[in-house]
Structure formats: structure tokens, C-alpha cells
mmCIF file of C-alpha atoms in Angstrom:
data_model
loop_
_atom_site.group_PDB
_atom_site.id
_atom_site.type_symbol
_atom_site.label_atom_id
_atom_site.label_comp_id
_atom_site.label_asym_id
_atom_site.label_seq_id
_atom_site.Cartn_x
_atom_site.Cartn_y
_atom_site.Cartn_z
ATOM 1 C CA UNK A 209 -45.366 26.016 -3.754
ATOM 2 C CA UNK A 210 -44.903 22.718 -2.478
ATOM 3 C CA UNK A 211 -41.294 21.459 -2.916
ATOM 4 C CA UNK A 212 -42.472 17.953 -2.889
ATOM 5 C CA UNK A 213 -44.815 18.402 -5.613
ATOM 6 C CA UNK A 214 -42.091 20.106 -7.907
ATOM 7 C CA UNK A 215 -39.948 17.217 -7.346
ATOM 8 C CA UNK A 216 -42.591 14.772 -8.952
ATOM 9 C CA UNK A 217 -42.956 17.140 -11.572
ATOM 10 C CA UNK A 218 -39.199 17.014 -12.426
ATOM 11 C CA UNK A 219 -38.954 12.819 -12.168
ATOM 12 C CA UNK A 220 -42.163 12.912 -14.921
ATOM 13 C CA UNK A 221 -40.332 15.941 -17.127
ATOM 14 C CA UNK A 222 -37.408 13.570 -17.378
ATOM 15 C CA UNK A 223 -38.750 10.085 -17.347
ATOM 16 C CA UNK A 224 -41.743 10.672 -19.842
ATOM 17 C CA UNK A 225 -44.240 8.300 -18.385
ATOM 18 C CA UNK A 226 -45.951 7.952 -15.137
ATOM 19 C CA UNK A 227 -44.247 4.781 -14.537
ATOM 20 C CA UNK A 228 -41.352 5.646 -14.800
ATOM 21 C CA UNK A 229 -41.510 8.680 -12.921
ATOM 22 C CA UNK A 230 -42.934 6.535 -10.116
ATOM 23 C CA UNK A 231 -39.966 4.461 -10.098
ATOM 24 C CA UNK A 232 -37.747 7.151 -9.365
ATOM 25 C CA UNK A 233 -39.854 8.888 -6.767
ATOM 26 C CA UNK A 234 -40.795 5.616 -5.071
ATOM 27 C CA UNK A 235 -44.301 6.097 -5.491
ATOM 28 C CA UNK A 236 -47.341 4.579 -7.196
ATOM 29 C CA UNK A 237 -48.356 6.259 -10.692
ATOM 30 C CA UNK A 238 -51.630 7.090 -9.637
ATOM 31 C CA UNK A 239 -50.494 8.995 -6.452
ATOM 32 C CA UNK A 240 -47.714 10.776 -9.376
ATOM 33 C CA UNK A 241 -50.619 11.720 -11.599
ATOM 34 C CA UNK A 242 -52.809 13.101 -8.467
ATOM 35 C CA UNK A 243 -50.153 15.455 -7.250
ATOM 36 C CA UNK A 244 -49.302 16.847 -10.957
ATOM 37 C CA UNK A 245 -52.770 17.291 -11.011
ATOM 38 C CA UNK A 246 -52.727 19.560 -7.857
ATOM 39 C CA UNK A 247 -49.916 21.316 -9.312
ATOM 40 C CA UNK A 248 -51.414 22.086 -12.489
ATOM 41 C CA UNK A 249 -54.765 23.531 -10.386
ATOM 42 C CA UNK A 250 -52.825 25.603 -8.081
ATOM 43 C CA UNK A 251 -50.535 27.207 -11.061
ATOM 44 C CA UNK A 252 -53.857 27.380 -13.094
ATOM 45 C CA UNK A 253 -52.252 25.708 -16.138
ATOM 46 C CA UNK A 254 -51.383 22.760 -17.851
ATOM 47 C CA UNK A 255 -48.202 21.533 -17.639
ATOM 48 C CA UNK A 256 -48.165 17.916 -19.672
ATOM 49 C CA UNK A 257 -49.822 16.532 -22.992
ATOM 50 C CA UNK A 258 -50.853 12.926 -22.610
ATOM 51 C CA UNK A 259 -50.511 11.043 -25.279
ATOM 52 C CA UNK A 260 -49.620 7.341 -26.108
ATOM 53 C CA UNK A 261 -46.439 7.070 -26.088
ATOM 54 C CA UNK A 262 -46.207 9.650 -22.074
ATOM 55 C CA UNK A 263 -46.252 12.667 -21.577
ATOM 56 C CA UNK A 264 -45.045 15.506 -23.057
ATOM 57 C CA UNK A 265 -44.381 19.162 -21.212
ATOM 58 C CA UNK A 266 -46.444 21.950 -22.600
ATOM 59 C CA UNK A 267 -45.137 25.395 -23.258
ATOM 60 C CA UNK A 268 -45.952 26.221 -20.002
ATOM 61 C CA UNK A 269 -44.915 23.256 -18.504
ATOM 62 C CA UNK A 270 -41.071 24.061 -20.483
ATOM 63 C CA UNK A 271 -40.770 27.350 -18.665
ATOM 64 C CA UNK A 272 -41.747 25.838 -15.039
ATOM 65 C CA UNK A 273 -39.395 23.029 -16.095
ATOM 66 C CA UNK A 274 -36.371 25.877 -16.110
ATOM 67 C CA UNK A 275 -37.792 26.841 -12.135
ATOM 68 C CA UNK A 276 -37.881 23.566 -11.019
ATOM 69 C CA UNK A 277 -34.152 23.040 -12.158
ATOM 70 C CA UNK A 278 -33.130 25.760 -10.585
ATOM 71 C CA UNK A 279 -35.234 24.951 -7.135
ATOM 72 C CA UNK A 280 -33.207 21.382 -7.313
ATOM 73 C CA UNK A 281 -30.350 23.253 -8.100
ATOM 74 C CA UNK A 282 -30.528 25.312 -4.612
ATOM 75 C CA UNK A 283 -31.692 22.303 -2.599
ATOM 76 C CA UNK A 284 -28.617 20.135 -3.653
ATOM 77 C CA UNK A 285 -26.450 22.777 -2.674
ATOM 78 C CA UNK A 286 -27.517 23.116 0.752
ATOM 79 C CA UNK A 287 -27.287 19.483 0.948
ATOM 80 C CA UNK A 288 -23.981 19.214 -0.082
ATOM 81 C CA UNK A 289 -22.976 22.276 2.796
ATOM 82 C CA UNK A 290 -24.670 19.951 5.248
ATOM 83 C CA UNK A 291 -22.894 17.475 4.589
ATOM 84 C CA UNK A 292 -19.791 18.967 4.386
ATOM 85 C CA UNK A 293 -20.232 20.039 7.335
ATOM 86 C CA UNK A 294 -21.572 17.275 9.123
ATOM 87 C CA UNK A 295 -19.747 14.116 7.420
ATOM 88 C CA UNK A 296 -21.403 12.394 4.491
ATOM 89 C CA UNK A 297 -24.765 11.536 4.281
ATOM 90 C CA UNK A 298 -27.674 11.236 1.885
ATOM 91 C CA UNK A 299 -27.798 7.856 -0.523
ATOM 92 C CA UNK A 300 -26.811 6.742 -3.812
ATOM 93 C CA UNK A 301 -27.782 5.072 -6.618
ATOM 94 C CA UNK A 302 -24.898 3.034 -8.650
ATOM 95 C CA UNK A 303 -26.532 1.560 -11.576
ATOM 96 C CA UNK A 304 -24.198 -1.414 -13.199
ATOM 97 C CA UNK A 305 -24.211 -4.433 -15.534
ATOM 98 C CA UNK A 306 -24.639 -7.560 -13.282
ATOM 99 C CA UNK A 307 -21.584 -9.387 -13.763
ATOM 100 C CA UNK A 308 -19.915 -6.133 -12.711
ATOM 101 C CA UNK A 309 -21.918 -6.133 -9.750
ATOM 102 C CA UNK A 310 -22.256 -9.207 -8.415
ATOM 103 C CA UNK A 311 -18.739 -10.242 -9.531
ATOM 104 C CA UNK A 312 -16.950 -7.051 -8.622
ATOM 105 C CA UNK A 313 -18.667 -4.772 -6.366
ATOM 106 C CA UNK A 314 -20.271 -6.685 -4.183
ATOM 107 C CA UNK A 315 -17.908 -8.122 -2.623
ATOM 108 C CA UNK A 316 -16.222 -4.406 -2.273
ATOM 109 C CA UNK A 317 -19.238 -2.340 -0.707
ATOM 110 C CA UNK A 318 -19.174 -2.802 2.929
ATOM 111 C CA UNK A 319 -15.734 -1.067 3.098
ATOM 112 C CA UNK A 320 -16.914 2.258 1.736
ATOM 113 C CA UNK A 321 -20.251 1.921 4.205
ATOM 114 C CA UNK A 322 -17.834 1.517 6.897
ATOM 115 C CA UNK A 323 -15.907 4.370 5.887
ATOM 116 C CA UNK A 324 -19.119 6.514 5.308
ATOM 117 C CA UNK A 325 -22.458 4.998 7.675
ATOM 118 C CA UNK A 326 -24.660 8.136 6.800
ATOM 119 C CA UNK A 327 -24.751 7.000 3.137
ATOM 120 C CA UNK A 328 -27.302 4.723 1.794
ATOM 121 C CA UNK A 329 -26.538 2.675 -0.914
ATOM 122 C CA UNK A 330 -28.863 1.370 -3.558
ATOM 123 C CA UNK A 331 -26.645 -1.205 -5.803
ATOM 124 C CA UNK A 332 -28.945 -1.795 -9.160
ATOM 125 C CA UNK A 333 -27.265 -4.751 -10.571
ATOM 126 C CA UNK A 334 -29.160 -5.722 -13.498
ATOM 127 C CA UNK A 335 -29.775 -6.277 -17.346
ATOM 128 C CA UNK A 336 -29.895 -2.974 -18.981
ATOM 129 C CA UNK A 337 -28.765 0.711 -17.300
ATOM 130 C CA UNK A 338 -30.657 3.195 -15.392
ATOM 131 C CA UNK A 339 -30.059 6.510 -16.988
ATOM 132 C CA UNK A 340 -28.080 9.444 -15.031
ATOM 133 C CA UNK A 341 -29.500 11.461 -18.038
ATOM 134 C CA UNK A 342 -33.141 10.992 -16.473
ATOM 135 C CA UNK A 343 -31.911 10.632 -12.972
ATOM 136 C CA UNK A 344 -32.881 7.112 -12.439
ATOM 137 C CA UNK A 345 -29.175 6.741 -11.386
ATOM 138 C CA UNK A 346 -26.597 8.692 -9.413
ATOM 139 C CA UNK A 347 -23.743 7.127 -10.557
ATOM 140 C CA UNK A 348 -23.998 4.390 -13.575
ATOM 141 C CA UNK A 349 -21.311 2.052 -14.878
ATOM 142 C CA UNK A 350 -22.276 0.916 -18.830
ATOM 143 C CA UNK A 351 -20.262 -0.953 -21.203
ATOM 144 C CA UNK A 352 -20.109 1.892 -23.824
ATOM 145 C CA UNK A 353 -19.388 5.532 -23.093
ATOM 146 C CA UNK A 354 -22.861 7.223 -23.894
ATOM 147 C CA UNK A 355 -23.224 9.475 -27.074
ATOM 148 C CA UNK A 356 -25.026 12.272 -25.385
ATOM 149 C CA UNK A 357 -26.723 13.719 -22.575
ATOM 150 C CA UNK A 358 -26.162 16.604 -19.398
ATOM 151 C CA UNK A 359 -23.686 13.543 -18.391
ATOM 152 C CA UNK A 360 -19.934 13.491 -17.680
ATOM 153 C CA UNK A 361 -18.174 10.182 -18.461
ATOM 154 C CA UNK A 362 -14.769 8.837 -18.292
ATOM 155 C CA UNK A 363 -13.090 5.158 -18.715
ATOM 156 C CA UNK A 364 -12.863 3.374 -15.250
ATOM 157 C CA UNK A 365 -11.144 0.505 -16.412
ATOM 158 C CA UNK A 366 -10.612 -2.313 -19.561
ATOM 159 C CA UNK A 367 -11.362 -5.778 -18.546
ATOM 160 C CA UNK A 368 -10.984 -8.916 -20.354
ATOM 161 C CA UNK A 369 -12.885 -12.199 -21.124
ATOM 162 C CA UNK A 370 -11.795 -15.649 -21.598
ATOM 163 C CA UNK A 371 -13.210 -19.009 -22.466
ATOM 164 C CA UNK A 372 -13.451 -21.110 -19.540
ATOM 165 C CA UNK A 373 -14.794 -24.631 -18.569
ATOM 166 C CA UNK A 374 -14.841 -26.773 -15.204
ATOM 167 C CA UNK A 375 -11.820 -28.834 -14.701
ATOM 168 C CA UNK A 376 -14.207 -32.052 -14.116
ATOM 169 C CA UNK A 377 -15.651 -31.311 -17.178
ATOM 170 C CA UNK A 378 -12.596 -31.210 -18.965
ATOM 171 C CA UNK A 379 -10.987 -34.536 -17.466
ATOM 172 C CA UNK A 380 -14.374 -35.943 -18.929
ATOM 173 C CA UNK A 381 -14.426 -34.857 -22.460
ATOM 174 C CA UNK A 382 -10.400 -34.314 -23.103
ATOM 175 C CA UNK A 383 -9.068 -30.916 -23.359
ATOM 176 C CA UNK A 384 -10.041 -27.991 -25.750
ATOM 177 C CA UNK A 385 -6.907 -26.985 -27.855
ATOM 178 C CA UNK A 386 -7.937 -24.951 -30.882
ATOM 179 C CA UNK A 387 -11.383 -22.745 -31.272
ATOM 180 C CA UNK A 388 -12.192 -25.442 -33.799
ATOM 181 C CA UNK A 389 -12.078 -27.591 -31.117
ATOM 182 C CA UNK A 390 -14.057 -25.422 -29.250
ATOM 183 C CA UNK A 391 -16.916 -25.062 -31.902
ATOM 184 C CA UNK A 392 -17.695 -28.481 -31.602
ATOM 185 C CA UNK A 393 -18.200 -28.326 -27.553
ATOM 186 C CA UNK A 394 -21.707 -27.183 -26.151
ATOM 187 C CA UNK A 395 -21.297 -23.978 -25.072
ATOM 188 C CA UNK A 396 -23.318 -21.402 -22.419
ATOM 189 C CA UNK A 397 -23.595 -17.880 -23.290
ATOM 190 C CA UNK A 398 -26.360 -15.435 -23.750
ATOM 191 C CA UNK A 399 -30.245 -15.571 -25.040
ATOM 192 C CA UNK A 400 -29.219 -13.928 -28.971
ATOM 193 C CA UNK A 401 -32.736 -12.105 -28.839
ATOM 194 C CA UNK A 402 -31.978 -10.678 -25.206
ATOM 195 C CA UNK A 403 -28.616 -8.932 -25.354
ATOM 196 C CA UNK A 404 -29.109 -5.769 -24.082
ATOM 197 C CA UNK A 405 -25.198 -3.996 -25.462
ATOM 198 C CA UNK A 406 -23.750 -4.422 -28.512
ATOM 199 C CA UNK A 407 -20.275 -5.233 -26.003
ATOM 200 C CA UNK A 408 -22.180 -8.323 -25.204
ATOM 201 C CA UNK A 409 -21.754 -10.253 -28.191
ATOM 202 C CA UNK A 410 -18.289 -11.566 -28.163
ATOM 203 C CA UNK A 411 -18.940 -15.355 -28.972
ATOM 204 C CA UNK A 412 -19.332 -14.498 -33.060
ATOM 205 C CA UNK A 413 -16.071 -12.249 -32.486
ATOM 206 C CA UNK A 414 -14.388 -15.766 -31.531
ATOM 207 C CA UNK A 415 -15.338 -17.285 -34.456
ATOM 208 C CA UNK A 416 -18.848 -16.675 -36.056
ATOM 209 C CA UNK A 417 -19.713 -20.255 -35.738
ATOM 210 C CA UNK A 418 -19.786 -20.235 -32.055
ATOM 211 C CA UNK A 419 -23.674 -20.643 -30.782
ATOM 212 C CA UNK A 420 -24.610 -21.366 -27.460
ATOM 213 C CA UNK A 421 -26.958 -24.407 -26.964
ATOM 214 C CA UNK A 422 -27.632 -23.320 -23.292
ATOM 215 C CA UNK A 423 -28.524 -19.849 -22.801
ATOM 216 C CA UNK A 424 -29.642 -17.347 -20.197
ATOM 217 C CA UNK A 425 -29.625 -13.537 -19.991
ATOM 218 C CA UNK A 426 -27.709 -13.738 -16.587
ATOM 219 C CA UNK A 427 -24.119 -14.406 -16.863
ATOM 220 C CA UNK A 428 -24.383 -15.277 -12.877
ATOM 221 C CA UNK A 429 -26.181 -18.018 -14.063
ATOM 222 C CA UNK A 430 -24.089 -19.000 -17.021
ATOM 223 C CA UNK A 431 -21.172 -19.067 -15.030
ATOM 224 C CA UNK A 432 -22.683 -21.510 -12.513
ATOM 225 C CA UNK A 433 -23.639 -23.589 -15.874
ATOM 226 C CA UNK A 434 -20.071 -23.640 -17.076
ATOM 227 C CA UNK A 435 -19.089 -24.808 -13.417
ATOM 228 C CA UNK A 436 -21.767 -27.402 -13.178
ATOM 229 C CA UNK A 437 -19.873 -28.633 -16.410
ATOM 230 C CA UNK A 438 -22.321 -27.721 -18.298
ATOM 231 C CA UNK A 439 -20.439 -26.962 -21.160
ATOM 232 C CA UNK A 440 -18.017 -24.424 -22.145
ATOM 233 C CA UNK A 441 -18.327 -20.251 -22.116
ATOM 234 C CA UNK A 442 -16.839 -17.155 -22.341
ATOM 235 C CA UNK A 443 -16.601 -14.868 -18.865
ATOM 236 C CA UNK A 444 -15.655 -12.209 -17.380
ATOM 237 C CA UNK A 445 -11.613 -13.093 -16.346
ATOM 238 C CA UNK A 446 -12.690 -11.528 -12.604
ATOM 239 C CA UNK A 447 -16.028 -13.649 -12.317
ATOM 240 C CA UNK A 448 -13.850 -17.008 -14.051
ATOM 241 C CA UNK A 449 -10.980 -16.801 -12.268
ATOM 242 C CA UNK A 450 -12.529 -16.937 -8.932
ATOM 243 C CA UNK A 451 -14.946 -19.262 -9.173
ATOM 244 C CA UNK A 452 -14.020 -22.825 -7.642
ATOM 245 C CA UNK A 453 -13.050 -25.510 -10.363
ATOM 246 C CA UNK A 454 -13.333 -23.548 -13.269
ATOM 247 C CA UNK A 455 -10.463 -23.005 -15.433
ATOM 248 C CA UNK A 456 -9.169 -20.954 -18.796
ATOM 249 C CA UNK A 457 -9.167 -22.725 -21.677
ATOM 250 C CA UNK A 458 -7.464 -21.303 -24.951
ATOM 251 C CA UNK A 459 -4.971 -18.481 -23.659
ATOM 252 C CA UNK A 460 -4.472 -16.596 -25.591
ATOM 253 C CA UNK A 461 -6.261 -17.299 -28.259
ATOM 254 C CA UNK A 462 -9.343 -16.293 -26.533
ATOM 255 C CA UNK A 463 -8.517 -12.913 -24.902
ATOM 256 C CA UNK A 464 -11.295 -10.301 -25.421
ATOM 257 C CA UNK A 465 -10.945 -6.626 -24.127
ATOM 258 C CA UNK A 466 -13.567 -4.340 -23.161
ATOM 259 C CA UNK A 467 -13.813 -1.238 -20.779
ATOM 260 C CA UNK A 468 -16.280 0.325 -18.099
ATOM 261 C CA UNK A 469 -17.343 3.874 -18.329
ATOM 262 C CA UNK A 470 -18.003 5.650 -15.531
ATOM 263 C CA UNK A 471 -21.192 8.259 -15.869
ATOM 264 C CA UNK A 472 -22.648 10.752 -13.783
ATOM 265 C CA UNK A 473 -25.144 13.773 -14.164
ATOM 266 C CA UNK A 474 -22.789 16.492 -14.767
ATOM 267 C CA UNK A 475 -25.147 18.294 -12.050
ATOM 268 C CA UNK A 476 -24.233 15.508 -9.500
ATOM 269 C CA UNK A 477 -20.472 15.430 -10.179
ATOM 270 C CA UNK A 478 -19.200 17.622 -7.246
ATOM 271 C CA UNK A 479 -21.684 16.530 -4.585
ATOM 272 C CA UNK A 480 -19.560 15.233 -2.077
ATOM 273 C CA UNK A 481 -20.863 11.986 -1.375
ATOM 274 C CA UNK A 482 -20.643 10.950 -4.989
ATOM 275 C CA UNK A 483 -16.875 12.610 -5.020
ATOM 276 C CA UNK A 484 -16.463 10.339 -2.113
ATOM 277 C CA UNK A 485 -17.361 7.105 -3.840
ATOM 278 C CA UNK A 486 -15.633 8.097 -7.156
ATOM 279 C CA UNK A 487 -12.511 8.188 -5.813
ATOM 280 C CA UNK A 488 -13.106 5.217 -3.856
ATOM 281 C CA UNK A 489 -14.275 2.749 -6.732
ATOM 282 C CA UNK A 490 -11.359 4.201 -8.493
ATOM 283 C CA UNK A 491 -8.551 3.330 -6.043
ATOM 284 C CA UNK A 492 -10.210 -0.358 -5.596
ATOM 285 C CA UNK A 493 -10.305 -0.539 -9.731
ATOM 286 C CA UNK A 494 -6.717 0.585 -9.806
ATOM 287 C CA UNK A 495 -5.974 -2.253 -6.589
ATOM 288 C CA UNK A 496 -7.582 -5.023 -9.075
ATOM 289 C CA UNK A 497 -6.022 -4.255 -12.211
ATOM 290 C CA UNK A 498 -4.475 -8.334 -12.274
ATOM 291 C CA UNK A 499 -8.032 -9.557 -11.410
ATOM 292 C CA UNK A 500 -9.669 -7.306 -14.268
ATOM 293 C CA UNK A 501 -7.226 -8.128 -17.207
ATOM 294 C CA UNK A 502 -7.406 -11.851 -16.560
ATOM 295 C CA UNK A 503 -3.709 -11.722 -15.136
ATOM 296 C CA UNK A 504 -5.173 -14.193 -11.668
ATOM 297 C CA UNK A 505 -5.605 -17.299 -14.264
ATOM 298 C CA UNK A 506 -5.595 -20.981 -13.477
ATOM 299 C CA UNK A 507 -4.668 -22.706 -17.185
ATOM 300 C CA UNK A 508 -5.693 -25.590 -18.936
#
């Protein structure tokens, strides 16, 4: 039985549609639905139901599901032994929000590929999580600690927000002493219709009458906004804080707290490359604790 073929089985099990499973394998769906094909004719069976919203394994295709684990199961292991004994090697996938990774991490990376040059990394920095539940993800770090799953997950670190605006801006307009002040500034923050976590919606927790008149799902871009003096926002204090001419506004009156969770497949825990980079992201979390809690601050 081709290993190969088993593997594309086990991305489509988990991921539910051929697109998805695709994705993950790094293939094109109709090259996914060709080989399950094949491995439905040479097990002389069917393993999936298609239907509209995927597919969905058969009885037959539950029990092969159990094999296929168990094949993974093996081939991980000798991985890991190679490695072991050979240094690190193999890739990752570290799935994140994107103000965590373009604000935190990527700044970070090149030290641990210095540290390990057989390890790929794949940094998806994005709207939205891949799941380590389906695979899509080695590693992921969400805003909420998820409420099931084969996953193990543990608090990296809180973070805070504050409000911020540019310092040009501000000499402008005259400062911003009160949030009632502050409701009657234009503010950046997020499309309403587009926030992806519940975490994200921190303006109404403010004061409900805060609405942003300039919005974008990217908080890259809304930080640039704020900078360009485009009005006033609420950030992350390690993306504020270290962007030139911006400054905090209403300390501490704005001061929000939230946390990362870090999640992995409970299978992928003690794989030594991902051991590796746990206890690396940790001890560079634990290095920025002042930059994460909004301790680095330029006032206004």
C-alpha cells in the first residue's frame, strides 16, 4: 500500500473537503480525488460519501481511518529518531493572528533558523487560525484556548492594548483626555462584519459608543492609518509602542488585557523539532514581558 496515498487519505478524513485536503497536502483537488480513487480500487471499497457539504468516511473508510493513524503514528516516530540523531530537521507550520506575527514574531524568527538550519519554517500570519485539530497547523497561536479537540493547549502569555494616535496628529487636533473625548475623534479599528474572534472586539468594551469610521480587517494596516494620523485606535501595546511617532493616549484608562494560547496536536507535542521551538518562543515571550504588557510606552 502506497504510503503516499494513505497520507492524502488522512489530510481528506480530517479536513472534510477536497480543498481543503489539498491545502494541506500541497496539491491540486483533482490530483487528491484521483489518488483516493486509486485507493478505493486497490482496497476494493469505498472509503468516502460525497455529499454537499464534503465528504464523509464510510464504515469502511472509519476502520482504515484507525490504520492510517497508526501508519502516521510509526512514520513520525522514526522521524523524530532521525532527527534525534542527526540534529533537527523536518519543517513547521506556526499558525498565528497577524498582529502577533508580523508585530512579534517576525522580527524573532531568524534566530531560531540559525540555531536550527534543517528546519523549515512556514509562518501563516493571517485572519482566522489553521486548525492543529485537522493538521493544517503544527503549532497554532489563537486568542482563545480552544474548547475541544486531540489538542494540548496552555497560556503563552497576556498582552495588553491601548489607544494610541500619532503625535502630529495630536499637536493638530489638541490632546485626547477623557474617552468622551475620545468618542468624538475618528477612529480606525476593525470591519464589524469581519471580526474573526470574539477577543477582537474591544472598542464597545471602551465604551459602547466607540465606532470606527475607517476600517480594515488588518490591524497592520490600521496601525499605519493611526500613524498616517488618520485618526485614533486601539493596538496591540507591542505593535504601538514601536512604531515611529505614535503615542498612548488615555493610560490607564484604556488598558485592555488579553492572552495567547499556545496549541498543538497532542500527537505532535514531543516531536523534537516542535519541543525545540516551544521552548524557544517561550524563553523570547518570557524576554518581552515589558513589550507585551504595554510597560515600553511613550505618553501623551
Amino acid at each position: 500500500m502506497n504510503w503516499d496515498d494513505m497520507r492524502i487519505f488522512l489530510a481528506l478524513a480530517r479536513a472534510g473537503t477536497l480543498a481543503a485536503a489539498a491545502r494541506q497536502v500541497g496539491q491540486d483537488a483533482t490530483t487528491v480525488a484521483r489518488r483516493i480513487q486509486r485507493l478505493e480500487a486497490a482496497l476494493a471499497t469505498t472509503l468516502f460519501e460525497h455529499g454537499a457539504a464534503g465528504q464523509r468516511l464510510t464504515e469502511s473508510g472509519h476502520r482504515l481511518l484507525a490504520h492510517a493513524e497508526a501508519m502516521e503514528a510509526g512514520a513520525r516516530a522514526v522521524r523524530q529518531q532521525s532527527e534525534e540523531g542527526a540534529g533537527l530537521g523536518g519543517s513547521i507550520r506556526i499558525s498565528m493572528s497577524e498582529g502577533f506575527g508580523m508585530g512579534f514574531m517576525a522580527s524573532r524568527l531568524a534566530a531560531f533558523a540559525e540555531a536550527h538550519p534543517g528546519v523549515a519554517l512556514d509562518l501563516i500570519a493571517s485572519t482566522g487560525f489553521l486548525n492543529p485539530s485537522r493538521r493544517e497547523a503544527d503549532i497554532a497561536i489563537m486568542l482563545a484556548r480552544p474548547r475541544g479537540g486531540p489538542l494540548i493547549a496552555a497560556k503563552l502569555t497576556d498582552y495588553r492594548l491601548g489607544a494610541y494616535a500619532a503625535a502630529d496628529y495630536l499637536a493638530a487636533t489638541g490632546p485626547v483626555e477623557t474617552i468622551e473625548g475620545l468618542t468624538r475623534r475618528r477612529l480606525v479599528g476593525y470591519v464589524p462584519d469581519l471580526i474573526y474572534a470574539p477577543e477582537l472586539r474591544y472598542l464597545a468594551e471602551v465604551d459602547e459608543r466607540l465606532e470606527p469610521a475607517i476600517r480594515s480587517s488588518s490591524i497592520t494596516a490600521q496601525a499605519r492609518l493611526i500613524a498616517s494620523g488618520a485618526g485614533c485606535g486601539i493596538l496591540p501595546c507591542f505593535i504601538g509602542d514601536t512604531m515611529p511617532g505614535l503615542v498612548r493616549i488615555l493610560r490607564p484608562e484604556v488598558a485592555i488585557t488579553r492572552s495567547f494560547w499556545l496549541v498543538v496536536h497532542r500527537d505532535m507535542r514531543r516531536v523534537a523539532r516542535i519541543e525545540a521551538f516551544i521552548r524557544w518562543l517561550r524563553d523570547q515571550v518570557s524576554r518581552a514581558q515589558s513589550a507585551l504588557l504595554g510597560e515600553n510606552v511613550t505618553e501623551i
